[in-house]
Every structure is written in C-alpha cells, then in structure tokens.
Coordinates of C-alpha atoms and ligand atoms in Angstrom, one line a residue:
M9 CA 21.2 9.2 4.9
L10 CA 21.1 12.9 5.6
K11 CA 18.0 14.9 6.1
P12 CA 17.6 17.6 3.8
Q13 CA 17.9 20.8 5.2
N14 CA 18.5 25.0 4.7
S15 CA 22.2 25.8 5.0
P16 CA 24.3 28.4 4.0
T17 CA 25.1 26.4 1.0
R18 CA 21.6 24.5 0.5
E19 CA 18.2 25.1 -0.2
L20 CA 15.0 23.4 0.5
I21 CA 11.6 23.7 -0.6
N22 CA 8.7 21.5 0.2
L23 CA 6.5 20.1 -2.1
D24 CA 3.3 19.1 0.2
G25 CA 0.1 19.7 -0.8
L26 CA -2.8 19.2 -3.1
Y27 CA -1.6 16.8 -6.2
R28 CA -3.7 15.3 -9.1
F29 CA -4.4 11.8 -8.0
Q30 CA -5.5 8.7 -10.1
V31 CA -6.3 5.1 -8.6
D32 CA -4.8 2.8 -11.1
H33 CA -7.8 -0.1 -11.4
E34 CA -6.7 -1.7 -14.6
Q35 CA -2.8 -1.7 -14.0
A36 CA -2.6 0.2 -17.1
G37 CA -0.4 3.1 -15.7
I38 CA 3.0 1.8 -16.2
R39 CA 2.2 -0.1 -19.4
D40 CA 0.6 3.3 -21.1
G41 CA 3.5 5.5 -19.2
W42 CA 1.0 7.7 -17.4
Q43 CA 4.1 10.0 -16.4
N44 CA 4.0 11.3 -20.3
S45 CA 0.8 13.6 -19.8
T46 CA -1.4 15.3 -17.2
L47 CA -3.1 12.4 -15.4
D48 CA -6.9 11.9 -16.8
T49 CA -8.6 12.5 -13.1
T50 CA -10.6 15.0 -11.2
L51 CA -9.5 13.5 -7.9
E52 CA -6.9 15.4 -5.8
M53 CA -5.4 14.1 -2.8
G54 CA -3.3 15.8 0.2
V55 CA 0.0 15.1 0.8
P56 CA 1.2 13.9 3.4
A57 CA -1.7 11.6 4.3
S58 CA -3.0 8.1 3.2
Y59 CA -5.4 7.8 0.7
N60 CA -7.7 5.1 2.0
D61 CA -10.0 6.9 4.5
V62 CA -10.1 10.2 2.5
F63 CA -12.6 8.8 -0.1
T64 CA -15.8 7.8 -0.2
D65 CA -16.0 4.7 -2.8
P66 CA -14.7 1.5 -1.4
A67 CA -12.6 0.6 -4.5
I68 CA -10.3 3.1 -3.6
R69 CA -10.0 2.3 0.0
E70 CA -9.7 -1.2 -1.1
H71 CA -7.5 -0.7 -4.1
V72 CA -4.7 -3.3 -4.0
G73 CA -1.8 -1.7 -6.8
Y74 CA -0.6 1.5 -7.9
V75 CA -2.2 5.0 -7.3
W76 CA -0.5 8.1 -8.9
Y77 CA 0.2 11.5 -7.9
Q78 CA 1.0 14.3 -9.9
R79 CA 2.1 18.6 -10.0
Q80 CA 3.8 20.9 -11.3
V81 CA 7.4 21.7 -9.8
R82 CA 9.3 25.1 -10.6
V83 CA 13.2 24.9 -10.2
P84 CA 14.3 28.1 -8.5
R85 CA 16.2 30.1 -11.3
G86 CA 19.0 30.6 -8.7
W87 CA 20.0 27.0 -8.9
S88 CA 22.0 26.8 -12.1
E89 CA 24.8 25.9 -10.5
E90 CA 23.8 23.4 -7.8
R91 CA 23.0 20.0 -8.0
I92 CA 19.0 19.8 -7.6
H93 CA 17.6 16.8 -5.9
L94 CA 14.0 15.2 -5.3
R95 CA 13.6 13.5 -1.8
L96 CA 10.5 11.5 -0.8
D97 CA 10.3 10.8 3.4
S98 CA 8.7 7.6 2.3
A99 CA 6.3 6.0 -0.3
T100 CA 4.2 3.1 1.1
H101 CA 5.1 0.6 0.2
S102 CA 7.0 1.1 -3.0
G103 CA 7.2 4.3 -5.3
K104 CA 8.6 4.8 -8.7
V105 CA 9.1 8.8 -9.4
F106 CA 9.4 10.7 -12.8
V107 CA 10.7 14.0 -13.5
N108 CA 8.5 14.5 -17.0
E109 CA 8.9 11.2 -19.1
I110 CA 11.8 10.0 -17.1
L111 CA 12.3 7.4 -13.9
V112 CA 14.6 9.0 -11.6
A113 CA 14.2 7.0 -8.4
E114 CA 12.5 3.6 -7.5
H115 CA 12.2 2.3 -4.3
S116 CA 10.6 -0.3 -1.8
G117 CA 10.1 -0.3 1.7
G118 CA 7.4 1.5 2.7
Y119 CA 8.7 3.7 5.8
T120 CA 12.3 4.7 4.9
P121 CA 13.3 7.8 2.7
F122 CA 14.9 7.8 -1.0
S123 CA 16.1 10.6 -3.2
A124 CA 17.4 11.1 -6.5
D125 CA 19.9 13.6 -8.4
I126 CA 17.5 15.1 -11.0
T127 CA 20.2 18.1 -11.9
E128 CA 20.4 16.4 -15.6
H129 CA 16.7 16.3 -16.3
V130 CA 15.4 20.0 -14.8
T131 CA 16.4 23.5 -15.7
A132 CA 16.7 26.4 -13.1
G133 CA 13.7 28.7 -13.4
E134 CA 11.6 26.1 -15.4
E135 CA 8.6 23.7 -14.5
F136 CA 8.4 20.4 -15.0
R137 CA 5.9 17.8 -14.1
L138 CA 6.3 15.5 -11.1
T139 CA 5.1 11.9 -11.2
I140 CA 4.8 9.6 -8.8
A141 CA 3.0 6.3 -8.8
V142 CA 2.9 4.3 -5.3
N143 CA 2.5 1.0 -5.1
N144 CA 0.6 -0.7 -2.1
E145 CA 1.1 -4.3 -2.6
L146 CA 2.7 -6.8 -0.4
T147 CA 4.4 -9.9 -1.4
Q148 CA 6.8 -12.7 0.3
A149 CA 9.6 -10.4 -1.3
T150 CA 8.8 -7.4 0.7
I151 CA 9.0 -6.2 4.3
P152 CA 6.4 -6.5 5.5
P153 CA 5.3 -9.6 3.9
G154 CA 1.7 -10.6 2.5
S155 CA 0.5 -12.0 -0.8
V156 CA -1.9 -10.9 -2.9
T157 CA -5.0 -13.2 -4.8
V158 CA -7.0 -12.7 -7.6
L159 CA -10.5 -13.3 -6.9
E160 CA -12.8 -15.3 -9.7
D161 CA -14.6 -12.2 -10.3
G162 CA -11.0 -10.2 -10.8
R163 CA -10.8 -8.3 -8.0
R164 CA -7.4 -8.4 -6.0
K165 CA -7.2 -9.0 -2.8
Q166 CA -4.2 -8.0 -0.6
R167 CA -3.8 -10.4 3.3
Y168 CA -1.2 -9.6 5.5
L169 CA -0.6 -11.4 8.7
H170 CA 0.2 -8.1 10.7
D171 CA -2.5 -6.2 12.5
F172 CA -2.8 -3.1 11.6
Y173 CA -4.5 -1.8 8.1
N174 CA -2.5 -1.5 5.2
Y175 CA -2.9 2.2 5.1
S176 CA -1.3 3.9 1.7
G177 CA 0.1 6.5 -0.3
L178 CA 2.4 9.5 0.5
H179 CA 2.7 9.3 4.1
R180 CA 5.3 11.8 4.6
S181 CA 7.1 14.7 3.0
V182 CA 8.0 15.0 -0.1
W183 CA 11.4 17.7 -0.6
L184 CA 13.1 19.6 -3.6
Y185 CA 16.5 20.8 -2.7
S186 CA 19.6 21.7 -3.7
T187 CA 23.2 20.9 -3.0
P188 CA 26.7 22.2 -4.2
T189 CA 28.4 19.5 -6.4
A190 CA 30.9 18.9 -3.9
H191 CA 29.0 18.2 -1.0
I192 CA 28.5 16.2 2.1
E193 CA 26.9 13.1 1.4
D194 CA 26.6 11.6 5.2
V195 CA 27.6 12.4 8.7
T196 CA 27.8 9.8 11.3
V197 CA 28.1 10.6 14.9
V198 CA 29.1 8.5 17.8
T199 CA 29.4 9.9 21.2
D200 CA 31.0 9.2 24.6
F201 CA 32.0 10.4 27.9
E202 CA 34.4 10.2 30.7
G203 CA 34.0 12.2 33.8
K204 CA 32.9 15.5 32.2
R205 CA 34.8 15.2 29.0
G206 CA 32.7 14.4 26.0
S207 CA 34.2 12.8 23.0
V208 CA 32.1 13.0 19.8
G209 CA 33.5 10.4 17.1
Y210 CA 32.6 11.3 13.3
R211 CA 32.7 10.3 9.9
I212 CA 32.0 12.6 7.1
D213 CA 31.6 11.1 3.5
L214 CA 31.8 13.5 0.3
V215 CA 30.6 13.3 -3.0
G216 CA 31.0 15.1 -6.4
G217 CA 34.5 17.0 -5.3
S218 CA 37.9 16.9 -6.6
G219 CA 39.6 15.5 -3.6
I220 CA 41.2 18.5 -2.9
E221 CA 38.7 19.9 0.0
Q222 CA 39.4 19.8 3.5
V223 CA 36.3 19.2 6.1
T224 CA 36.5 21.0 9.2
V225 CA 33.8 20.1 12.2
R226 CA 32.8 22.7 15.0
I227 CA 30.4 21.6 17.8
L228 CA 28.0 24.1 19.2
D229 CA 26.2 23.8 22.3
A230 CA 22.6 24.6 23.0
D231 CA 23.2 28.1 23.1
G232 CA 25.0 28.3 19.6
N233 CA 28.5 28.5 21.9
E234 CA 31.5 26.7 20.1
V235 CA 32.4 24.1 22.5
G236 CA 34.9 21.7 20.4
G237 CA 35.8 21.4 16.8
A238 CA 38.1 19.2 14.7
A239 CA 39.5 18.5 10.7
G240 CA 39.7 16.1 8.8
A241 CA 36.6 13.7 7.3
E242 CA 37.1 11.2 10.3
G243 CA 38.1 11.9 13.8
T244 CA 37.2 12.6 17.5
A245 CA 36.2 15.9 18.7
E246 CA 36.3 17.0 22.5
I247 CA 33.8 19.0 24.6
P248 CA 35.3 19.7 27.7
D249 CA 32.4 20.2 30.1
V250 CA 29.9 18.0 28.6
E251 CA 26.1 17.8 29.0
L252 CA 24.8 14.8 28.5
W253 CA 21.7 13.6 26.8
Q254 CA 19.5 11.9 29.4
P255 CA 16.0 10.4 29.8
G256 CA 13.7 13.0 30.1
M257 CA 16.3 15.9 29.5
G258 CA 17.5 15.9 25.7
Y259 CA 20.4 18.3 25.4
L260 CA 21.5 18.9 22.1
Y261 CA 24.8 19.7 20.3
T262 CA 25.0 20.7 16.6
M263 CA 27.9 19.7 14.4
V264 CA 28.6 22.1 11.9
V265 CA 30.4 20.4 9.0
E266 CA 32.0 22.6 6.8
V267 CA 33.7 21.6 3.3
V268 CA 36.4 24.0 2.5
E269 CA 38.3 24.4 -0.7
E270 CA 40.5 27.1 -1.5
G271 CA 39.7 29.2 1.6
S272 CA 36.2 29.4 1.2
V273 CA 33.0 26.9 2.3
V274 CA 31.7 25.0 -0.3
D275 CA 29.3 22.8 1.7
S276 CA 27.8 23.0 5.1
Y277 CA 25.6 20.9 7.1
S278 CA 24.4 20.7 10.8
Q279 CA 23.8 17.4 12.7
P280 CA 22.2 17.6 15.6
F281 CA 23.6 15.0 18.1
G282 CA 23.6 14.5 22.1
V283 CA 26.1 12.6 23.7
R284 CA 25.4 9.6 26.1
R285 CA 26.2 5.8 25.9
V286 CA 24.2 2.8 25.9
E287 CA 25.1 -0.3 27.0
V288 CA 23.8 -3.6 28.4
Q289 CA 25.1 -5.1 31.5
G290 CA 23.5 -8.3 33.3
K291 CA 20.2 -8.0 33.5
Q292 CA 20.5 -3.8 33.2
L293 CA 20.3 -1.6 30.3
L294 CA 22.5 1.4 31.0
I295 CA 21.8 4.8 30.2
N296 CA 25.1 7.1 31.0
G297 CA 25.7 4.3 33.2
E298 CA 22.7 4.4 35.0
P299 CA 20.1 1.3 35.2
F300 CA 17.2 2.7 33.1
Y301 CA 13.7 1.3 33.5
F302 CA 11.1 1.8 30.2
T303 CA 7.6 3.4 30.7
G304 CA 5.7 3.5 27.7
F305 CA 3.7 2.2 25.0
G306 CA 3.9 0.2 21.6
M307 CA 2.7 2.5 19.2
H308 CA 1.1 3.7 15.8
E309 CA 1.2 6.0 13.4
D310 CA -2.3 6.2 13.0
H311 CA -5.1 9.0 12.8
V312 CA -8.7 9.2 11.6
T313 CA -8.7 10.1 8.0
I314 CA -5.1 10.7 7.7
G315 CA -4.3 7.1 8.6
K316 CA -0.4 6.8 8.6
G317 CA -0.1 10.4 7.1
H318 CA 2.6 12.2 9.4
S319 CA 1.1 15.6 11.1
N320 CA 2.8 17.9 13.3
A321 CA 0.0 18.8 15.1
Q322 CA -1.2 15.0 15.6
M323 CA 2.4 14.4 16.8
I324 CA 2.5 17.0 19.3
N325 CA -0.7 16.0 20.8
D326 CA 0.5 12.3 21.2
F327 CA 3.8 13.6 22.2
Q328 CA 2.0 15.7 25.3
L329 CA -0.6 12.6 26.0
L330 CA 2.8 10.4 26.7
K331 CA 4.1 13.1 29.0
W332 CA 0.3 13.2 30.8
T333 CA 1.3 9.6 31.4
G334 CA 4.6 10.0 32.6
A335 CA 6.4 7.5 29.9
N336 CA 9.6 7.9 29.1
S337 CA 9.7 5.6 26.2
F338 CA 8.0 3.9 23.4
R339 CA 8.5 1.5 20.5
T340 CA 7.9 2.4 17.1
S341 CA 5.8 -0.9 16.4
H342 CA 5.7 -2.2 13.8
Y343 CA 7.8 0.4 11.3
P344 CA 10.2 3.2 11.2
Y345 CA 8.0 6.4 12.3
A346 CA 8.1 9.8 10.4
E347 CA 12.0 11.6 10.8
E348 CA 9.6 14.4 12.9
V349 CA 9.1 11.5 15.6
M350 CA 12.7 11.2 15.9
D351 CA 14.1 14.5 16.0
F352 CA 11.1 15.6 18.9
A353 CA 12.1 12.5 20.9
D354 CA 15.8 13.9 20.3
R355 CA 14.8 17.1 22.0
H356 CA 12.5 16.3 24.4
G357 CA 14.8 13.1 26.2
I358 CA 12.1 10.5 25.4
V359 CA 14.1 6.8 24.6
V360 CA 13.3 5.0 21.4
I361 CA 12.8 1.4 20.7
D362 CA 13.3 1.8 17.0
E363 CA 11.7 -1.2 14.5
T364 CA 11.9 -2.1 11.6
A365 CA 8.9 -3.1 9.7
A366 CA 9.7 -6.7 9.8
V367 CA 5.9 -7.8 11.2
G368 CA 4.0 -10.8 10.2
L369 CA 6.4 -13.1 9.4
N370 CA 5.0 -16.0 11.1
A371 CA 3.1 -18.6 9.7
A372 CA 1.1 -19.4 12.8
F373 CA -1.1 -16.5 12.8
A374 CA -2.5 -17.5 9.3
G375 CA -3.4 -20.5 11.4
F376 CA -5.5 -18.1 13.1
F377 CA -7.3 -17.4 10.1
G378 CA -7.9 -20.8 9.3
E379 CA -5.1 -21.7 7.3
G380 CA -2.8 -24.0 9.8
G381 CA 0.0 -25.9 8.8
K382 CA 2.0 -23.9 6.8
K383 CA 5.7 -23.4 7.5
T384 CA 7.3 -20.0 8.0
Y385 CA 10.6 -20.5 6.6
A386 CA 9.7 -22.2 3.5
E387 CA 10.1 -21.3 -0.5
D388 CA 6.5 -19.7 -0.7
F389 CA 6.8 -17.8 2.7
V390 CA 9.8 -16.3 4.2
N391 CA 12.4 -17.1 1.7
E392 CA 15.5 -15.5 0.2
E393 CA 13.8 -12.6 -1.0
T394 CA 12.3 -11.8 2.0
A395 CA 15.7 -12.2 3.6
A396 CA 17.2 -9.7 1.2
S397 CA 14.6 -7.1 1.7
H398 CA 14.7 -7.3 5.3
R399 CA 18.5 -6.8 5.1
Q400 CA 17.5 -3.6 3.3
A401 CA 15.4 -2.6 5.9
I402 CA 17.8 -2.8 8.8
T403 CA 20.5 -1.0 6.6
E404 CA 17.9 1.9 5.5
L405 CA 16.8 2.2 9.3
I406 CA 20.1 2.4 10.7
A407 CA 21.3 4.7 7.9
R408 CA 18.4 7.1 8.5
D409 CA 18.5 6.9 12.6
K410 CA 22.1 6.1 13.4
N411 CA 22.7 9.9 14.9
H412 CA 19.2 9.9 16.7
P413 CA 20.4 10.1 20.9
S414 CA 17.1 9.0 21.5
V415 CA 17.3 5.4 19.7
V416 CA 18.9 2.7 22.2
L417 CA 17.9 -0.4 20.9
W418 CA 17.1 -1.6 17.4
S419 CA 14.2 -4.1 17.2
I420 CA 14.9 -6.1 13.8
A421 CA 11.4 -7.6 14.1
N422 CA 8.0 -7.8 15.4
E423 CA 7.0 -11.9 16.6
P424 CA 8.7 -13.7 13.8
D425 CA 8.2 -17.6 13.8
V426 CA 11.3 -18.3 16.7
T427 CA 10.1 -22.1 17.1
E428 CA 11.1 -23.4 13.7
E429 CA 14.4 -24.6 12.7
G430 CA 14.9 -22.3 9.9
A431 CA 14.4 -19.1 12.4
R432 CA 18.5 -19.5 13.3
T433 CA 19.5 -19.6 9.8
Y434 CA 17.3 -16.7 9.0
F435 CA 18.1 -14.5 11.9
E436 CA 21.7 -15.2 12.7
P437 CA 23.0 -13.3 9.8
L438 CA 20.5 -10.4 10.3
A439 CA 21.5 -10.0 13.9
A440 CA 25.1 -10.1 12.7
L441 CA 24.3 -7.3 9.9
T442 CA 22.8 -5.1 12.7
R443 CA 25.9 -5.1 14.9
K444 CA 28.3 -4.6 12.3
L445 CA 26.0 -1.8 10.7
D446 CA 26.1 0.0 14.1
P447 CA 28.5 -1.5 16.8
T448 CA 27.1 0.9 19.8
R449 CA 23.7 0.1 20.2
P450 CA 22.2 -3.3 21.6
V451 CA 20.1 -5.2 19.3
G452 CA 16.8 -7.4 19.7
F453 CA 13.6 -8.6 18.4
V454 CA 9.9 -9.1 19.7
N455 CA 9.2 -12.4 20.8
E456 CA 5.6 -13.8 20.9
V457 CA 4.2 -16.0 23.0
R458 CA 5.0 -19.5 21.3
G459 CA 8.4 -18.5 21.8
T460 CA 8.9 -19.8 25.4
P461 CA 12.5 -20.0 26.6
N462 CA 12.0 -23.7 25.6
E463 CA 10.6 -23.6 22.2
D464 CA 12.2 -20.4 21.1
K465 CA 15.7 -20.9 18.8
V466 CA 16.9 -17.5 18.5
A467 CA 16.9 -15.3 21.9
D468 CA 20.9 -16.0 23.1
L469 CA 21.6 -14.2 19.6
F470 CA 20.5 -10.6 21.0
D471 CA 21.5 -8.4 23.9
V472 CA 18.3 -8.2 25.4
I473 CA 14.9 -10.3 25.7
M474 CA 12.1 -8.7 24.3
L475 CA 8.6 -10.2 25.0
N476 CA 4.6 -9.6 23.6
R477 CA 2.4 -11.3 26.2
Y478 CA -1.3 -11.8 26.5
Y479 CA -1.8 -13.5 29.9
G480 CA -5.1 -12.9 30.7
W481 CA -6.4 -11.7 27.2
Y482 CA -5.5 -14.4 24.7
V483 CA -5.1 -16.8 27.3
H484 CA -6.5 -17.5 30.7
T485 CA -9.3 -14.7 29.3
G486 CA -10.9 -13.3 32.4
D487 CA -9.1 -15.1 34.6
L488 CA -6.0 -13.2 36.1
A489 CA -5.1 -15.6 38.9
S490 CA -4.3 -18.2 36.6
A491 CA -2.8 -15.3 34.1
E492 CA -0.6 -14.0 37.1
Q493 CA 0.8 -17.4 38.1
A494 CA 1.5 -18.2 34.0
L495 CA 3.1 -14.8 33.2
E496 CA 5.6 -15.0 36.4
K497 CA 6.7 -18.7 36.2
E498 CA 7.4 -17.4 32.1
L499 CA 9.0 -14.5 33.1
R500 CA 11.4 -16.4 35.9
E501 CA 12.6 -19.2 33.1
W502 CA 13.5 -16.2 30.7
D503 CA 15.7 -14.9 33.8
Q504 CA 17.3 -18.4 34.7
K505 CA 18.2 -18.9 31.4
Y506 CA 19.6 -16.1 30.0
G507 CA 20.3 -13.3 32.8
R508 CA 19.3 -10.5 30.4
P509 CA 17.0 -7.5 30.5
I510 CA 13.6 -8.1 30.0
I511 CA 11.4 -5.6 28.2
I512 CA 8.0 -6.3 27.8
T513 CA 7.3 -4.6 24.7
E514 CA 3.4 -5.7 24.8
Y515 CA 0.8 -6.4 27.3
G516 CA -2.9 -5.3 27.2
A517 CA -6.3 -5.7 27.0
D518 CA -8.8 -4.8 24.2
T519 CA -11.2 -2.3 25.8
L520 CA -14.6 -0.8 24.9
P521 CA -14.7 2.6 26.5
G522 CA -17.9 3.2 28.3
L523 CA -18.4 -0.6 29.2
H524 CA -17.8 -1.0 33.1
S525 CA -18.1 -4.2 35.2
L526 CA -17.9 -5.2 38.8
Y527 CA -16.4 -8.2 37.7
D528 CA -13.4 -9.2 35.5
Q529 CA -15.0 -8.7 32.4
P530 CA -13.2 -8.9 29.4
W531 CA -13.3 -5.3 27.4
S532 CA -14.6 -3.5 30.4
E533 CA -12.5 -0.6 31.5
E534 CA -12.3 -2.0 35.2
Y535 CA -10.9 -5.5 33.0
Q536 CA -8.4 -3.5 31.3
T537 CA -6.8 -1.8 34.6
A538 CA -6.9 -4.9 36.4
L539 CA -5.0 -6.8 33.8
L540 CA -2.3 -3.9 33.6
D541 CA -2.3 -3.8 37.5
M542 CA -1.7 -7.6 37.3
Y543 CA 1.3 -7.6 35.2
H544 CA 2.8 -4.7 37.1
R545 CA 3.0 -6.7 40.3
V546 CA 4.7 -9.5 38.7
F547 CA 7.1 -7.2 36.8
D548 CA 7.8 -5.5 40.2
R549 CA 8.8 -9.0 41.6
V550 CA 10.8 -10.2 39.0
E551 CA 14.2 -8.4 38.6
A552 CA 15.3 -9.0 35.3
V553 CA 12.1 -7.2 34.1
T554 CA 13.8 -3.6 33.1
G555 CA 10.5 -2.1 31.3
E556 CA 7.2 -2.2 30.6
Q557 CA 5.3 -0.9 27.0
V558 CA 1.9 -1.1 27.0
W559 CA 0.1 -2.4 24.0
N560 CA -1.3 -0.1 22.8
F561 CA -1.0 3.7 23.3
A562 CA -4.4 4.6 21.2
D563 CA -6.8 2.2 19.8
F564 CA -5.9 1.8 16.1
Q565 CA -7.5 0.6 12.5
T566 CA -7.0 -2.8 11.3
S567 CA -8.2 -4.9 8.4
Y568 CA -11.9 -6.1 8.8
G569 CA -11.8 -9.2 11.2
I570 CA -13.9 -10.9 13.6
I571 CA -12.0 -10.3 16.4
R572 CA -11.7 -6.4 15.6
V573 CA -14.3 -3.9 15.9
D574 CA -13.5 -0.9 14.0
G575 CA -9.9 -1.9 14.8
N576 CA -8.0 -2.4 17.8
K577 CA -9.1 -1.1 20.9
K578 CA -6.1 -2.0 23.1
G579 CA -5.6 1.8 23.6
A580 CA -5.1 3.5 26.8
F581 CA -6.4 6.4 24.8
T582 CA -9.2 5.9 22.2
R583 CA -8.6 6.3 18.6
D584 CA -9.6 10.2 19.0
R585 CA -7.0 10.3 22.4
K586 CA -9.6 10.3 24.8
P587 CA -7.8 8.6 28.0
K588 CA -9.7 5.1 29.1
S589 CA -9.3 4.6 32.5
A590 CA -6.2 2.5 32.1
A591 CA -4.7 5.8 31.3
H592 CA -5.1 7.4 35.0
T593 CA -3.7 4.0 36.1
L594 CA -0.6 4.3 34.4
R595 CA -0.4 8.0 34.8
R596 CA -0.3 7.1 38.6
R597 CA 2.2 4.2 38.2
W598 CA 4.5 6.1 35.9
T599 CA 4.8 9.5 37.1
E600 CA 6.1 7.9 40.6
I601 CA 8.6 6.1 39.0
P602 CA 10.6 8.1 36.6
N603 CA 13.2 5.7 34.8
R604 CA 13.9 3.8 37.3
K605 CA 12.1 0.4 38.7
P606 CA 10.1 0.4 42.0
G607 CA 12.0 -0.6 44.4
A608 CA 15.3 -0.5 42.6
S609 CA 18.1 1.2 45.0
R610 CA 19.8 4.4 43.5
P611 CA 23.6 4.3 43.2
Ligands
BDP713 C1 0.7 -8.8 18.7 C2 1.1 -8.2 17.8 C3 0.3 -6.5 17.7 C4 -1.0 -6.9 17.8 C5 -1.2 -7.5 19.1 C6 -2.6 -7.7 19.3 O1 2.6 -7.6 17.6 O2 0.7 -5.7 16.6 O3 -1.9 -5.8 17.6 O4 -0.7 -8.5 19.2 O5 -3.2 -9.0 19.1 O6 0.6 -10.0 18.5 O7 -3.5 -6.8 19.9

C-alpha cells in the first residue's frame, strides 16, 4: 500500500490538528447517526495522539467502545479532474469514516493504514464534514485479541492478555490526497546484487486507466543522478556501480515511476528503496552476505500524555538514544509502528524486525491472572475468526512495509501458545502465507518461556528462533548463578535441535531508577546491570546466538496490575527517557561490537 505523497501529478494535504471529540458512553452514536450532524460536545482532541491520558475524566480514560472525531475539510478547488482520497495511517483498533452522512471506509486492525476514494461524495472547492468513529474494543475476533465483559452495574471492561496499555484513538496522521484517474496503485521493489552490479526487480500495479498507458521507471541515486531505468509495468532495472544499503549506512535510491499516455506523463510516484540482500545460512543471518549480529531493543510507541500517538520529535529523540547506546536494530514490539519510523530506519541504516499486532494469543497468561485451565486454540478464544484477522494483519503489514530495506525479518506473533497441539494447525498456514506474500525475507515468531525445545510444536516452520527469556527475573529471581546455568542449557538445546540463528528478542529486569544495592536485589539498578552482563556472557559462549534485544528500550504504560507499578519498568531508559545504569552498560558493550558478534572473525 503506497504512502501518499506530493508528486508532479499528485497533491497531499495533512488533516492533523484539532477535532471535535465525543465519547460514546451510551453506545448510541452508530444507532443515532452522529455523523449526520455536528457532534454534541465541547471536547476537542488533538490528532495524532491517544486520547486516554489527555483528559482528566477516568470514564474517558477507561472507556470501552466508540469515540467520535469530527472536523470540516475543504477540497482544493483545483481538484475537479482528480480522484480524491482520504487516508488514515491508523485508527486503533477499528474505524468507520464518514464523509458528511456517507460511510466511505471501515477498517479493523489498529496499526495499519486504510483509505477510501471519496471522489463521488465531495466537490472541488467545497467543504465536507469528516467524521471518524474509532472503536477500541478487543475481542477474540481481533488482533490483538481480548474480551469485553459487562459488569453488574453496566460498566464495560476490556480484558486483554498483553502487557501494554490499550491506548486508543487516532494515533497517526490523517490525509486528503489527489491522484489522476489512471494512477499507480502499488509499487513492489525487490533488490539483489552481484559484485558491483545491483538489480532492481519491480512491479507496478495501475488502476483506473484505459490500458493503453505505458510505464517507465527511472532510478535516481542519493544525489538525484539517473543511474538506471526500465520500461514496462514489470521488469528489472540494473544499477552498474551499486551502493548497498548496509546496517549503519542507509543508502537509498529512488525509483521514479511514470505512467505515460500519448506522450505525456499522467501519473508519477517516487518510491525510495535500498539495494541489499537478506538470507539465513546455517546459524547466521546474513545481510549482503555478511553475518549480522543484532543489538538493540524491543520497543513501544509509548510516551507521556500522547500515549501511542506518533510524534516526530519524540521519534527523533528515541532514535538519538538508540544511537547513543550503540544499538543497530530494534523490534516493532508488539505491532507495526508509524511509517515515519520505518522511513527513518531506512534512511539511517537501522535494522528492523517487523512484527504484527498478534500478541496475547496465549491462555497461560490468563492463568497469571487467576483463570487457569483455559485452552488457547479453542472455540471461545483463538478460533477461525482470530485466524482470519491474523491473516489480514500479516497481509496488511507486508503490503505496507515490503519496500523498506530496514526490514530484514517478519515476526508474525509475540509469545503465542506453542505447546498445544492446535498451535501447529494454527501457525502452519500463517507461516506459509507470509512466505507467499514475501519470498525474500526470513520469517519468524517470538517464543515465550514455556515453549522449550521439547514443548514447542512450531519452531521448525520458521527460519530463525526468536526467544524471550526471563531467567533471573520471573524464574530464579535474584539468583543469577542458577539463571546463568538454566539460560545456557536451554540455548544449547535450541542450537542442537535446530542449528538455526537464535535471536534473543527479550531479556531484562524491572528496575526502579535510584534504587541501589550491594546485593543481587531485584528492582535495583545494579541487578538490572548484573542480569544483562550475565546474559551477555552466555550469548558470547553460544555460537548460534545472533542477536540480543533487551526488553525494553524505555519504561512503558500497562493496564493496572499488582506486578506493575505505573507500568512496566524494564526500560534501559525511564519513560521520560533518562538513562538508568543499564543504558550505560549497554552502551559500553554495543559501541564495541558494531554489527558483529564479540569474538566473531571478519570474513
Ligand atoms: C513478555 C512480553 C512483553 C512483556 C514482558 C514482561 O512479550 O510484552 O512486557 O514479557 O513481562 O512476556 O516484561
């Protein structure tokens, strides 16, 4: 799915800013057609942002159901010959979009974009009323799943089995844009190289044309010089003296796609891309033929006040801190991040493990909350409806992110149950779908502690082993010697059984900044550091470990719970991005080992 842009044939207007905002406490809005008139509210809300922490009223913060956003939008007067589209970069978790009284788009899945062609419903030069109803309910039919219960007093409660707060609203930008009638609908770029020669396979999908248009592509280097080109909707362009996209050096080319009809350009779109190759060979993940060692974090889109709202300034600050630690990568735990984040990673050579929002597909976590004995793959939990949403989540993630050179690995779920028989039936088709949609990147999922090499039923379906392990925290708490033995034992078992790359996608300890101890005392800054040091010793001893991503980059908000004090505190940074001691420890290690495992020989 193309990101909208300004081009010689396209115009783009950003619709962020203040919207009228109404919370649908009585669940009346859809029934009563709130889109048909001005919302009956004095509240306003900024877009993009989560609304939860913005207001003082707890009934808004914990609201379950629809909230409504509304504003007037004027269509530029010059657009009378154009197709006119609305695009929402996300609506968490589902959205209905109305142009005046008319429903023009509906989408579920809170972290991927959707759009509508509204040409028939608007007039160039005139205003329309844009109303967006956003629903934050999670059910067993959504990704991530959850359940809504109605309490005796009528209040509705949202339950979910993932460890981050259910921030809701319009978290990303809203756009109005024009395209010509015959226009480029999609661009797919697949790159490779041989020696100094780069090859750029491409496919252009067109819509709305007469079929007599022709497509040309021109490749521009980072300075804007034309270095290659091709004709036709599908083909391969060559770059003679190619500059590769490398970890730490995000060299980007631009593919300028033009649709020509009777000698004139009717549509033009510029797609940035990088030339690089990713493959798994034995126990290594290779980028451009060289073994890559991941350092970095599982992250969250999470900030004070704006929650999961995208902010360019916060994004730059987070990337600055990543760089300061020496990290070369991150995982988009546990949902696709804003496209601005992916574009930044492309430009700056940061390697990304790109994850769907399939988190909490695991009944064992309900046991944690005192509801033991449930099965995950069952009619009342992860069922065919969940699977359908999961397929949609994978499809939309790849459609959005396929052209990002920074993405080297798809993660199709975080910590699902992999011990029940049903896990294999559930995951086999999903792994196959991911490979079919993108045959060029390795595929994995992130495994939780109960899915040991003996218990796990799905690891062989994937290219890499990604493990979240909490030895020294949830098990062997405060006993790093036992934790060290247990961790090494398990990693060696994985290595022996599969001989595949192992990436540790989570390890860490909750830490209260300012709490200090001479002993191995959980929650102290010293303990967090000692635990990380212990993991690093083990990683350096086990050859198959090809990456370390600490949980988490920064402290983040969660739902209330007795094991969370104002959120999860496993950050190397506090929620307001101050370094804990651990951040300095990581910086010392990672700045010493850019992209390569300690002790690994250079080719
Ligand atoms: C893992 C989850 C992650 C949690 C983390 C923790 O993948 O989302 O926040 O553990 O408990 O289970 O801190």
